[in-house]
């Protein structure tokens, strides 16, 4: 059975943190061929929570950032190739939304996933844009 976990980055054991960062690298840098600074400092901000799912491994992950203006942001949503189509990403999204303390959660969704994020109550909140040569759309979920 797959378990869902969350913890502040600063509280993670080194192996779990390594596996989360490795999964993000595998998906975004290697698979999607986007050379970008994944380790951007935001993981260590107060209030940042890491979410992950797996059976003794990290098979899916995302992070929930708490912004200075009181809103929150979900990002770095990634699932390992071998674990896709098992609903892990959806379970993590639901867990992050449930953990949210804000009336507003933002996400910069890859454009081809707009309808997937809409399942969780996110709606388009601006114009399409390119990030690392991948079309994205800003979306927001309000209570």
PDB file of N, CA and C in Angstrom, residues 6-111:
ATOM      1  N   UNK A   6       3.986  14.122   4.641  1.00  0.00           N
ATOM      2  CA  UNK A   6       4.392  15.517   4.463  1.00  0.00           C
ATOM      3  C   UNK A   6       5.172  15.939   5.695  1.00  0.00           C
ATOM      4  N   UNK A   7       6.093  16.867   5.459  1.00  0.00           N
ATOM      5  CA  UNK A   7       6.918  17.405   6.545  1.00  0.00           C
ATOM      6  C   UNK A   7       7.608  18.663   6.046  1.00  0.00           C
ATOM      7  N   UNK A   8       7.936  19.580   6.965  1.00  0.00           N
ATOM      8  CA  UNK A   8       8.772  20.719   6.583  1.00  0.00           C
ATOM      9  C   UNK A   8      10.118  20.191   6.065  1.00  0.00           C
ATOM     10  N   UNK A   9      10.643  20.825   5.063  1.00  0.00           N
ATOM     11  CA  UNK A   9      11.915  20.381   4.481  1.00  0.00           C
ATOM     12  C   UNK A   9      12.980  20.221   5.547  1.00  0.00           C
ATOM     13  N   UNK A  10      13.055  21.160   6.466  1.00  0.00           N
ATOM     14  CA  UNK A  10      14.095  21.135   7.503  1.00  0.00           C
ATOM     15  C   UNK A  10      13.997  19.916   8.416  1.00  0.00           C
ATOM     16  N   UNK A  11      12.827  19.268   8.442  1.00  0.00           N
ATOM     17  CA  UNK A  11      12.642  18.102   9.303  1.00  0.00           C
ATOM     18  C   UNK A  11      12.861  16.775   8.584  1.00  0.00           C
ATOM     19  N   UNK A  12      13.135  16.807   7.298  1.00  0.00           N
ATOM     20  CA  UNK A  12      13.303  15.573   6.535  1.00  0.00           C
ATOM     21  C   UNK A  12      14.631  14.905   6.859  1.00  0.00           C
ATOM     22  N   UNK A  13      14.616  13.582   6.874  1.00  0.00           N
ATOM     23  CA  UNK A  13      15.892  12.882   6.972  1.00  0.00           C
ATOM     24  C   UNK A  13      16.595  13.023   5.626  1.00  0.00           C
ATOM     25  N   UNK A  14      17.892  12.880   5.633  1.00  0.00           N
ATOM     26  CA  UNK A  14      18.707  13.148   4.444  1.00  0.00           C
ATOM     27  C   UNK A  14      18.361  12.219   3.280  1.00  0.00           C
ATOM     28  N   UNK A  15      17.994  10.981   3.563  1.00  0.00           N
ATOM     29  CA  UNK A  15      17.659  10.038   2.490  1.00  0.00           C
ATOM     30  C   UNK A  15      16.372  10.464   1.792  1.00  0.00           C
ATOM     31  N   UNK A  16      15.342  10.842   2.559  1.00  0.00           N
ATOM     32  CA  UNK A  16      14.085  11.283   1.954  1.00  0.00           C
ATOM     33  C   UNK A  16      14.292  12.546   1.138  1.00  0.00           C
ATOM     34  N   UNK A  17      15.016  13.514   1.687  1.00  0.00           N
ATOM     35  CA  UNK A  17      15.302  14.741   0.933  1.00  0.00           C
ATOM     36  C   UNK A  17      16.041  14.415  -0.356  1.00  0.00           C
ATOM     37  N   UNK A  18      17.022  13.554  -0.288  1.00  0.00           N
ATOM     38  CA  UNK A  18      17.773  13.147  -1.488  1.00  0.00           C
ATOM     39  C   UNK A  18      16.838  12.543  -2.527  1.00  0.00           C
ATOM     40  N   UNK A  19      15.935  11.661  -2.100  1.00  0.00           N
ATOM     41  CA  UNK A  19      15.019  11.003  -3.034  1.00  0.00           C
ATOM     42  C   UNK A  19      14.032  11.989  -3.656  1.00  0.00           C
ATOM     43  N   UNK A  20      13.564  12.965  -2.879  1.00  0.00           N
ATOM     44  CA  UNK A  20      12.674  13.992  -3.431  1.00  0.00           C
ATOM     45  C   UNK A  20      13.409  14.807  -4.483  1.00  0.00           C
ATOM     46  N   UNK A  21      14.606  15.268  -4.155  1.00  0.00           N
ATOM     47  CA  UNK A  21      15.383  16.078  -5.109  1.00  0.00           C
ATOM     48  C   UNK A  21      15.773  15.268  -6.334  1.00  0.00           C
ATOM     49  N   UNK A  22      16.095  13.988  -6.142  1.00  0.00           N
ATOM     50  CA  UNK A  22      16.452  13.137  -7.283  1.00  0.00           C
ATOM     51  C   UNK A  22      15.253  12.949  -8.206  1.00  0.00           C
ATOM     52  N   UNK A  23      14.069  12.726  -7.638  1.00  0.00           N
ATOM     53  CA  UNK A  23      12.877  12.560  -8.466  1.00  0.00           C
ATOM     54  C   UNK A  23      12.595  13.830  -9.257  1.00  0.00           C
ATOM     55  N   UNK A  24      12.683  14.990  -8.620  1.00  0.00           N
ATOM     56  CA  UNK A  24      12.464  16.244  -9.332  1.00  0.00           C
ATOM     57  C   UNK A  24      13.481  16.404 -10.455  1.00  0.00           C
ATOM     58  N   UNK A  25      14.727  16.060 -10.209  1.00  0.00           N
ATOM     59  CA  UNK A  25      15.757  16.121 -11.244  1.00  0.00           C
ATOM     60  C   UNK A  25      15.448  15.150 -12.379  1.00  0.00           C
ATOM     61  N   UNK A  26      15.079  13.927 -12.042  1.00  0.00           N
ATOM     62  CA  UNK A  26      14.774  12.921 -13.065  1.00  0.00           C
ATOM     63  C   UNK A  26      13.642  13.376 -13.985  1.00  0.00           C
ATOM     64  N   UNK A  27      12.596  13.972 -13.403  1.00  0.00           N
ATOM     65  CA  UNK A  27      11.436  14.370 -14.198  1.00  0.00           C
ATOM     66  C   UNK A  27      11.684  15.669 -14.944  1.00  0.00           C
ATOM     67  N   UNK A  28      12.078  16.716 -14.231  1.00  0.00           N
ATOM     68  CA  UNK A  28      12.147  18.030 -14.857  1.00  0.00           C
ATOM     69  C   UNK A  28      13.430  18.257 -15.657  1.00  0.00           C
ATOM     70  N   UNK A  29      14.563  17.883 -15.117  1.00  0.00           N
ATOM     71  CA  UNK A  29      15.835  18.166 -15.787  1.00  0.00           C
ATOM     72  C   UNK A  29      16.148  17.123 -16.856  1.00  0.00           C
ATOM     73  N   UNK A  30      16.025  15.840 -16.513  1.00  0.00           N
ATOM     74  CA  UNK A  30      16.399  14.781 -17.456  1.00  0.00           C
ATOM     75  C   UNK A  30      15.263  14.493 -18.438  1.00  0.00           C
ATOM     76  N   UNK A  31      14.106  14.069 -17.942  1.00  0.00           N
ATOM     77  CA  UNK A  31      13.009  13.671 -18.825  1.00  0.00           C
ATOM     78  C   UNK A  31      12.486  14.835 -19.670  1.00  0.00           C
ATOM     79  N   UNK A  32      12.243  15.990 -19.039  1.00  0.00           N
ATOM     80  CA  UNK A  32      11.689  17.126 -19.774  1.00  0.00           C
ATOM     81  C   UNK A  32      12.771  18.026 -20.373  1.00  0.00           C
ATOM     82  N   UNK A  33      14.022  17.669 -20.148  1.00  0.00           N
ATOM     83  CA  UNK A  33      15.176  18.375 -20.730  1.00  0.00           C
ATOM     84  C   UNK A  33      15.170  19.872 -20.419  1.00  0.00           C
ATOM     85  N   UNK A  34      14.915  20.213 -19.148  1.00  0.00           N
ATOM     86  CA  UNK A  34      14.910  21.610 -18.716  1.00  0.00           C
ATOM     87  C   UNK A  34      16.040  21.820 -17.717  1.00  0.00           C
ATOM     88  N   UNK A  35      17.074  22.463 -18.179  1.00  0.00           N
ATOM     89  CA  UNK A  35      18.172  22.805 -17.272  1.00  0.00           C
ATOM     90  C   UNK A  35      17.764  24.070 -16.530  1.00  0.00           C
ATOM     91  N   UNK A  36      17.441  23.917 -15.249  1.00  0.00           N
ATOM     92  CA  UNK A  36      17.001  25.052 -14.455  1.00  0.00           C
ATOM     93  C   UNK A  36      17.442  24.824 -13.009  1.00  0.00           C
ATOM     94  N   UNK A  37      17.507  25.883 -12.204  1.00  0.00           N
ATOM     95  CA  UNK A  37      17.965  25.741 -10.815  1.00  0.00           C
ATOM     96  C   UNK A  37      16.849  25.220  -9.901  1.00  0.00           C
ATOM     97  N   UNK A  38      16.681  23.908  -9.847  1.00  0.00           N
ATOM     98  CA  UNK A  38      15.635  23.307  -9.012  1.00  0.00           C
ATOM     99  C   UNK A  38      15.856  23.633  -7.537  1.00  0.00           C
ATOM    100  N   UNK A  39      17.095  23.566  -7.093  1.00  0.00           N
ATOM    101  CA  UNK A  39      17.404  23.918  -5.707  1.00  0.00           C
ATOM    102  C   UNK A  39      17.498  25.439  -5.655  1.00  0.00           C
ATOM    103  N   UNK A  40      16.329  26.056  -5.436  1.00  0.00           N
ATOM    104  CA  UNK A  40      16.172  27.512  -5.559  1.00  0.00           C
ATOM    105  C   UNK A  40      16.101  28.247  -4.231  1.00  0.00           C
ATOM    106  N   UNK A  41      16.270  27.533  -3.122  1.00  0.00           N
ATOM    107  CA  UNK A  41      16.193  28.163  -1.820  1.00  0.00           C
ATOM    108  C   UNK A  41      14.805  28.151  -1.211  1.00  0.00           C
ATOM    109  N   UNK A  42      13.778  27.964  -2.024  1.00  0.00           N
ATOM    110  CA  UNK A  42      12.403  28.017  -1.512  1.00  0.00           C
ATOM    111  C   UNK A  42      12.066  26.809  -0.632  1.00  0.00           C
ATOM    112  N   UNK A  43      12.739  25.686  -0.855  1.00  0.00           N
ATOM    113  CA  UNK A  43      12.475  24.505  -0.032  1.00  0.00           C
ATOM    114  C   UNK A  43      12.797  24.756   1.436  1.00  0.00           C
ATOM    115  N   UNK A  44      13.739  25.643   1.707  1.00  0.00           N
ATOM    116  CA  UNK A  44      14.174  25.895   3.077  1.00  0.00           C
ATOM    117  C   UNK A  44      13.449  27.052   3.755  1.00  0.00           C
ATOM    118  N   UNK A  45      12.525  27.687   3.044  1.00  0.00           N
ATOM    119  CA  UNK A  45      11.774  28.789   3.643  1.00  0.00           C
ATOM    120  C   UNK A  45      10.876  28.268   4.766  1.00  0.00           C
ATOM    121  N   UNK A  46      10.704  29.075   5.805  1.00  0.00           N
ATOM    122  CA  UNK A  46       9.780  28.671   6.877  1.00  0.00           C
ATOM    123  C   UNK A  46       8.389  28.430   6.291  1.00  0.00           C
ATOM    124  N   UNK A  47       7.770  27.366   6.699  1.00  0.00           N
ATOM    125  CA  UNK A  47       6.420  27.066   6.224  1.00  0.00           C
ATOM    126  C   UNK A  47       6.352  26.181   5.011  1.00  0.00           C
ATOM    127  N   UNK A  48       7.457  25.964   4.309  1.00  0.00           N
ATOM    128  CA  UNK A  48       7.428  25.086   3.138  1.00  0.00           C
ATOM    129  C   UNK A  48       7.262  23.641   3.591  1.00  0.00           C
ATOM    130  N   UNK A  49       6.295  22.971   2.979  1.00  0.00           N
ATOM    131  CA  UNK A  49       6.065  21.559   3.264  1.00  0.00           C
ATOM    132  C   UNK A  49       6.351  20.722   2.028  1.00  0.00           C
ATOM    133  N   UNK A  50       7.041  19.625   2.219  1.00  0.00           N
ATOM    134  CA  UNK A  50       7.255  18.645   1.162  1.00  0.00           C
ATOM    135  C   UNK A  50       6.222  17.544   1.339  1.00  0.00           C
ATOM    136  N   UNK A  51       5.626  17.122   0.243  1.00  0.00           N
ATOM    137  CA  UNK A  51       4.705  15.992   0.241  1.00  0.00           C
ATOM    138  C   UNK A  51       5.317  14.921  -0.642  1.00  0.00           C
ATOM    139  N   UNK A  52       5.171  13.666  -0.239  1.00  0.00           N
ATOM    140  CA  UNK A  52       5.662  12.583  -1.069  1.00  0.00           C
ATOM    141  C   UNK A  52       4.830  11.334  -0.836  1.00  0.00           C
ATOM    142  N   UNK A  53       4.866  10.462  -1.826  1.00  0.00           N
ATOM    143  CA  UNK A  53       4.111   9.215  -1.774  1.00  0.00           C
ATOM    144  C   UNK A  53       5.018   8.087  -2.216  1.00  0.00           C
ATOM    145  N   UNK A  54       4.800   6.934  -1.634  1.00  0.00           N
ATOM    146  CA  UNK A  54       5.562   5.778  -2.056  1.00  0.00           C
ATOM    147  C   UNK A  54       5.456   4.622  -1.091  1.00  0.00           C
ATOM    148  N   UNK A  55       6.091   3.538  -1.480  1.00  0.00           N
ATOM    149  CA  UNK A  55       6.184   2.328  -0.674  1.00  0.00           C
ATOM    150  C   UNK A  55       7.657   2.083  -0.409  1.00  0.00           C
ATOM    151  N   UNK A  56       8.198   2.770   0.585  1.00  0.00           N
ATOM    152  CA  UNK A  56       9.614   2.632   0.872  1.00  0.00           C
ATOM    153  C   UNK A  56      10.500   3.406  -0.076  1.00  0.00           C
ATOM    154  N   UNK A  57       9.894   4.176  -0.970  1.00  0.00           N
ATOM    155  CA  UNK A  57      10.635   5.016  -1.905  1.00  0.00           C
ATOM    156  C   UNK A  57       9.803   6.273  -2.154  1.00  0.00           C
ATOM    157  N   UNK A  58      10.385   7.231  -2.828  1.00  0.00           N
ATOM    158  CA  UNK A  58       9.643   8.432  -3.208  1.00  0.00           C
ATOM    159  C   UNK A  58       9.230   8.255  -4.661  1.00  0.00           C
ATOM    160  N   UNK A  59       7.948   7.966  -4.871  1.00  0.00           N
ATOM    161  CA  UNK A  59       7.426   7.735  -6.216  1.00  0.00           C
ATOM    162  C   UNK A  59       6.726   8.961  -6.795  1.00  0.00           C
ATOM    163  N   UNK A  60       6.333   9.902  -5.930  1.00  0.00           N
ATOM    164  CA  UNK A  60       5.699  11.143  -6.371  1.00  0.00           C
ATOM    165  C   UNK A  60       5.967  12.194  -5.302  1.00  0.00           C
ATOM    166  N   UNK A  61       5.980  13.450  -5.717  1.00  0.00           N
ATOM    167  CA  UNK A  61       6.280  14.533  -4.779  1.00  0.00           C
ATOM    168  C   UNK A  61       5.650  15.839  -5.245  1.00  0.00           C
ATOM    169  N   UNK A  62       5.498  16.753  -4.309  1.00  0.00           N
ATOM    170  CA  UNK A  62       5.177  18.150  -4.598  1.00  0.00           C
ATOM    171  C   UNK A  62       5.563  18.954  -3.375  1.00  0.00           C
ATOM    172  N   UNK A  63       5.601  20.272  -3.537  1.00  0.00           N
ATOM    173  CA  UNK A  63       5.863  21.126  -2.379  1.00  0.00           C
ATOM    174  C   UNK A  63       4.777  22.178  -2.275  1.00  0.00           C
ATOM    175  N   UNK A  64       4.496  22.566  -1.036  1.00  0.00           N
ATOM    176  CA  UNK A  64       3.527  23.614  -0.734  1.00  0.00           C
ATOM    177  C   UNK A  64       4.288  24.760  -0.093  1.00  0.00           C
ATOM    178  N   UNK A  65       4.268  25.905  -0.773  1.00  0.00           N
ATOM    179  CA  UNK A  65       4.964  27.098  -0.289  1.00  0.00           C
ATOM    180  C   UNK A  65       3.948  28.050   0.334  1.00  0.00           C
ATOM    181  N   UNK A  66       4.336  28.660   1.412  1.00  0.00           N
ATOM    182  CA  UNK A  66       3.501  29.682   2.041  1.00  0.00           C
ATOM    183  C   UNK A  66       4.132  31.038   1.723  1.00  0.00           C
ATOM    184  N   UNK A  67       3.403  31.836   0.941  1.00  0.00           N
ATOM    185  CA  UNK A  67       3.913  33.124   0.482  1.00  0.00           C
ATOM    186  C   UNK A  67       3.752  34.186   1.572  1.00  0.00           C
ATOM    187  N   UNK A  68       4.528  35.250   1.448  1.00  0.00           N
ATOM    188  CA  UNK A  68       4.483  36.334   2.438  1.00  0.00           C
ATOM    189  C   UNK A  68       3.125  37.027   2.497  1.00  0.00           C
ATOM    190  N   UNK A  69       2.377  37.043   1.391  1.00  0.00           N
ATOM    191  CA  UNK A  69       1.081  37.723   1.364  1.00  0.00           C
ATOM    192  C   UNK A  69      -0.057  36.860   1.907  1.00  0.00           C
ATOM    193  N   UNK A  70       0.271  35.663   2.417  1.00  0.00           N
ATOM    194  CA  UNK A  70      -0.744  34.796   2.995  1.00  0.00           C
ATOM    195  C   UNK A  70      -1.298  33.749   2.045  1.00  0.00           C
ATOM    196  N   UNK A  71      -1.001  33.900   0.762  1.00  0.00           N
ATOM    197  CA  UNK A  71      -1.439  32.876  -0.186  1.00  0.00           C
ATOM    198  C   UNK A  71      -0.466  31.695  -0.125  1.00  0.00           C
ATOM    199  N   UNK A  72      -0.820  30.646  -0.804  1.00  0.00           N
ATOM    200  CA  UNK A  72       0.058  29.488  -0.874  1.00  0.00           C
ATOM    201  C   UNK A  72       0.249  29.089  -2.325  1.00  0.00           C
ATOM    202  N   UNK A  73       1.294  28.320  -2.575  1.00  0.00           N
ATOM    203  CA  UNK A  73       1.621  27.905  -3.932  1.00  0.00           C
ATOM    204  C   UNK A  73       2.046  26.441  -3.913  1.00  0.00           C
ATOM    205  N   UNK A  74       1.456  25.667  -4.806  1.00  0.00           N
ATOM    206  CA  UNK A  74       1.866  24.276  -5.005  1.00  0.00           C
ATOM    207  C   UNK A  74       2.786  24.248  -6.220  1.00  0.00           C
ATOM    208  N   UNK A  75       3.885  23.531  -6.087  1.00  0.00           N
ATOM    209  CA  UNK A  75       4.818  23.418  -7.198  1.00  0.00           C
ATOM    210  C   UNK A  75       5.624  22.137  -7.133  1.00  0.00           C
ATOM    211  N   UNK A  76       6.464  21.967  -8.144  1.00  0.00           N
ATOM    212  CA  UNK A  76       7.345  20.806  -8.245  1.00  0.00           C
ATOM    213  C   UNK A  76       6.560  19.496  -8.146  1.00  0.00           C
ATOM    214  N   UNK A  77       5.408  19.455  -8.809  1.00  0.00           N
ATOM    215  CA  UNK A  77       4.578  18.252  -8.830  1.00  0.00           C
ATOM    216  C   UNK A  77       5.201  17.265  -9.811  1.00  0.00           C
ATOM    217  N   UNK A  78       5.639  16.116  -9.309  1.00  0.00           N
ATOM    218  CA  UNK A  78       6.339  15.153 -10.152  1.00  0.00           C
ATOM    219  C   UNK A  78       6.031  13.727  -9.717  1.00  0.00           C
ATOM    220  N   UNK A  79       5.896  12.850 -10.693  1.00  0.00           N
ATOM    221  CA  UNK A  79       5.698  11.419 -10.439  1.00  0.00           C
ATOM    222  C   UNK A  79       6.697  10.649 -11.279  1.00  0.00           C
ATOM    223  N   UNK A  80       7.331   9.664 -10.672  1.00  0.00           N
ATOM    224  CA  UNK A  80       8.288   8.811 -11.385  1.00  0.00           C
ATOM    225  C   UNK A  80       7.572   8.079 -12.513  1.00  0.00           C
ATOM    226  N   UNK A  81       8.279   7.855 -13.618  1.00  0.00           N
ATOM    227  CA  UNK A  81       7.674   7.186 -14.773  1.00  0.00           C
ATOM    228  C   UNK A  81       7.024   5.864 -14.392  1.00  0.00           C
ATOM    229  N   UNK A  82       7.680   5.075 -13.570  1.00  0.00           N
ATOM    230  CA  UNK A  82       7.150   3.751 -13.223  1.00  0.00           C
ATOM    231  C   UNK A  82       5.894   3.816 -12.349  1.00  0.00           C
ATOM    232  N   UNK A  83       5.601   4.976 -11.790  1.00  0.00           N
ATOM    233  CA  UNK A  83       4.475   5.102 -10.858  1.00  0.00           C
ATOM    234  C   UNK A  83       3.315   5.918 -11.428  1.00  0.00           C
ATOM    235  N   UNK A  84       3.398   6.306 -12.692  1.00  0.00           N
ATOM    236  CA  UNK A  84       2.338   7.125 -13.278  1.00  0.00           C
ATOM    237  C   UNK A  84       1.064   6.310 -13.488  1.00  0.00           C
ATOM    238  N   UNK A  85      -0.041   7.013 -13.555  1.00  0.00           N
ATOM    239  CA  UNK A  85      -1.376   6.435 -13.755  1.00  0.00           C
ATOM    240  C   UNK A  85      -1.838   5.592 -12.569  1.00  0.00           C
ATOM    241  N   UNK A  86      -1.275   5.843 -11.406  1.00  0.00           N
ATOM    242  CA  UNK A  86      -1.695   5.150 -10.191  1.00  0.00           C
ATOM    243  C   UNK A  86      -2.435   6.084  -9.232  1.00  0.00           C
ATOM    244  N   UNK A  87      -2.583   7.351  -9.632  1.00  0.00           N
ATOM    245  CA  UNK A  87      -3.301   8.308  -8.800  1.00  0.00           C
ATOM    246  C   UNK A  87      -2.475   8.953  -7.702  1.00  0.00           C
ATOM    247  N   UNK A  88      -1.158   8.758  -7.719  1.00  0.00           N
ATOM    248  CA  UNK A  88      -0.321   9.317  -6.656  1.00  0.00           C
ATOM    249  C   UNK A  88      -0.319  10.845  -6.676  1.00  0.00           C
ATOM    250  N   UNK A  89      -0.202  11.419  -7.856  1.00  0.00           N
ATOM    251  CA  UNK A  89      -0.215  12.875  -7.966  1.00  0.00           C
ATOM    252  C   UNK A  89      -1.522  13.453  -7.439  1.00  0.00           C
ATOM    253  N   UNK A  90      -2.640  12.813  -7.767  1.00  0.00           N
ATOM    254  CA  UNK A  90      -3.943  13.281  -7.284  1.00  0.00           C
ATOM    255  C   UNK A  90      -4.017  13.190  -5.765  1.00  0.00           C
ATOM    256  N   UNK A  91      -3.515  12.104  -5.197  1.00  0.00           N
ATOM    257  CA  UNK A  91      -3.528  11.968  -3.743  1.00  0.00           C
ATOM    258  C   UNK A  91      -2.689  13.060  -3.081  1.00  0.00           C
ATOM    259  N   UNK A  92      -1.545  13.378  -3.688  1.00  0.00           N
ATOM    260  CA  UNK A  92      -0.701  14.435  -3.129  1.00  0.00           C
ATOM    261  C   UNK A  92      -1.377  15.796  -3.253  1.00  0.00           C
ATOM    262  N   UNK A  93      -2.024  16.059  -4.389  1.00  0.00           N
ATOM    263  CA  UNK A  93      -2.737  17.330  -4.554  1.00  0.00           C
ATOM    264  C   UNK A  93      -3.816  17.461  -3.492  1.00  0.00           C
ATOM    265  N   UNK A  94      -4.590  16.411  -3.281  1.00  0.00           N
ATOM    266  CA  UNK A  94      -5.650  16.456  -2.275  1.00  0.00           C
ATOM    267  C   UNK A  94      -5.075  16.674  -0.881  1.00  0.00           C
ATOM    268  N   UNK A  95      -3.951  16.033  -0.582  1.00  0.00           N
ATOM    269  CA  UNK A  95      -3.318  16.202   0.732  1.00  0.00           C
ATOM    270  C   UNK A  95      -2.819  17.629   0.922  1.00  0.00           C
ATOM    271  N   UNK A  96      -2.215  18.209  -0.122  1.00  0.00           N
ATOM    272  CA  UNK A  96      -1.698  19.577  -0.024  1.00  0.00           C
ATOM    273  C   UNK A  96      -2.841  20.579   0.131  1.00  0.00           C
ATOM    274  N   UNK A  97      -3.916  20.375  -0.605  1.00  0.00           N
ATOM    275  CA  UNK A  97      -5.076  21.266  -0.488  1.00  0.00           C
ATOM    276  C   UNK A  97      -5.666  21.169   0.918  1.00  0.00           C
ATOM    277  N   UNK A  98      -5.764  19.966   1.444  1.00  0.00           N
ATOM    278  CA  UNK A  98      -6.298  19.773   2.795  1.00  0.00           C
ATOM    279  C   UNK A  98      -5.407  20.425   3.852  1.00  0.00           C
ATOM    280  N   UNK A  99      -4.112  20.465   3.600  1.00  0.00           N
ATOM    281  CA  UNK A  99      -3.156  21.044   4.554  1.00  0.00           C
ATOM    282  C   UNK A  99      -3.104  22.569   4.454  1.00  0.00           C
ATOM    283  N   UNK A 100      -3.596  23.110   3.360  1.00  0.00           N
ATOM    284  CA  UNK A 100      -3.539  24.548   3.120  1.00  0.00           C
ATOM    285  C   UNK A 100      -4.289  25.318   4.199  1.00  0.00           C
ATOM    286  N   UNK A 101      -3.683  26.430   4.608  1.00  0.00           N
ATOM    287  CA  UNK A 101      -4.315  27.316   5.591  1.00  0.00           C
ATOM    288  C   UNK A 101      -4.811  28.602   4.940  1.00  0.00           C
ATOM    289  N   UNK A 102      -4.640  28.727   3.652  1.00  0.00           N
ATOM    290  CA  UNK A 102      -4.963  29.953   2.933  1.00  0.00           C
ATOM    291  C   UNK A 102      -6.272  29.805   2.165  1.00  0.00           C
ATOM    292  N   UNK A 103      -6.904  30.906   1.904  1.00  0.00           N
ATOM    293  CA  UNK A 103      -8.091  30.913   1.066  1.00  0.00           C
ATOM    294  C   UNK A 103      -7.759  30.863  -0.409  1.00  0.00           C
ATOM    295  N   UNK A 104      -6.473  30.960  -0.734  1.00  0.00           N
ATOM    296  CA  UNK A 104      -6.061  30.981  -2.132  1.00  0.00           C
ATOM    297  C   UNK A 104      -4.772  30.190  -2.317  1.00  0.00           C
ATOM    298  N   UNK A 105      -4.806  29.277  -3.282  1.00  0.00           N
ATOM    299  CA  UNK A 105      -3.617  28.496  -3.640  1.00  0.00           C
ATOM    300  C   UNK A 105      -3.350  28.730  -5.118  1.00  0.00           C
ATOM    301  N   UNK A 106      -2.113  29.060  -5.450  1.00  0.00           N
ATOM    302  CA  UNK A 106      -1.714  29.297  -6.841  1.00  0.00           C
ATOM    303  C   UNK A 106      -0.868  28.129  -7.336  1.00  0.00           C
ATOM    304  N   UNK A 107      -0.863  27.969  -8.655  1.00  0.00           N
ATOM    305  CA  UNK A 107      -0.015  26.969  -9.294  1.00  0.00           C
ATOM    306  C   UNK A 107       0.300  27.456 -10.701  1.00  0.00           C
ATOM    307  N   UNK A 108       1.509  27.198 -11.157  1.00  0.00           N
ATOM    308  CA  UNK A 108       1.861  27.427 -12.554  1.00  0.00           C
ATOM    309  C   UNK A 108       1.868  26.054 -13.213  1.00  0.00           C
ATOM    310  N   UNK A 109       0.770  25.737 -13.879  1.00  0.00           N
ATOM    311  CA  UNK A 109       0.569  24.405 -14.444  1.00  0.00           C
ATOM    312  C   UNK A 109       1.143  24.312 -15.850  1.00  0.00           C
ATOM    313  N   UNK A 110       1.752  23.179 -16.161  1.00  0.00           N
ATOM    314  CA  UNK A 110       2.087  22.937 -17.555  1.00  0.00           C
ATOM    315  C   UNK A 110       0.759  22.912 -18.307  1.00  0.00           C
ATOM    316  N   UNK A 111       0.701  23.612 -19.446  1.00  0.00           N
ATOM    317  CA  UNK A 111      -0.565  23.842 -20.148  1.00  0.00           C
ATOM    318  C   UNK A 111      -1.310  22.547 -20.472  1.00  0.00           C
TER     319      UNK A 111
END
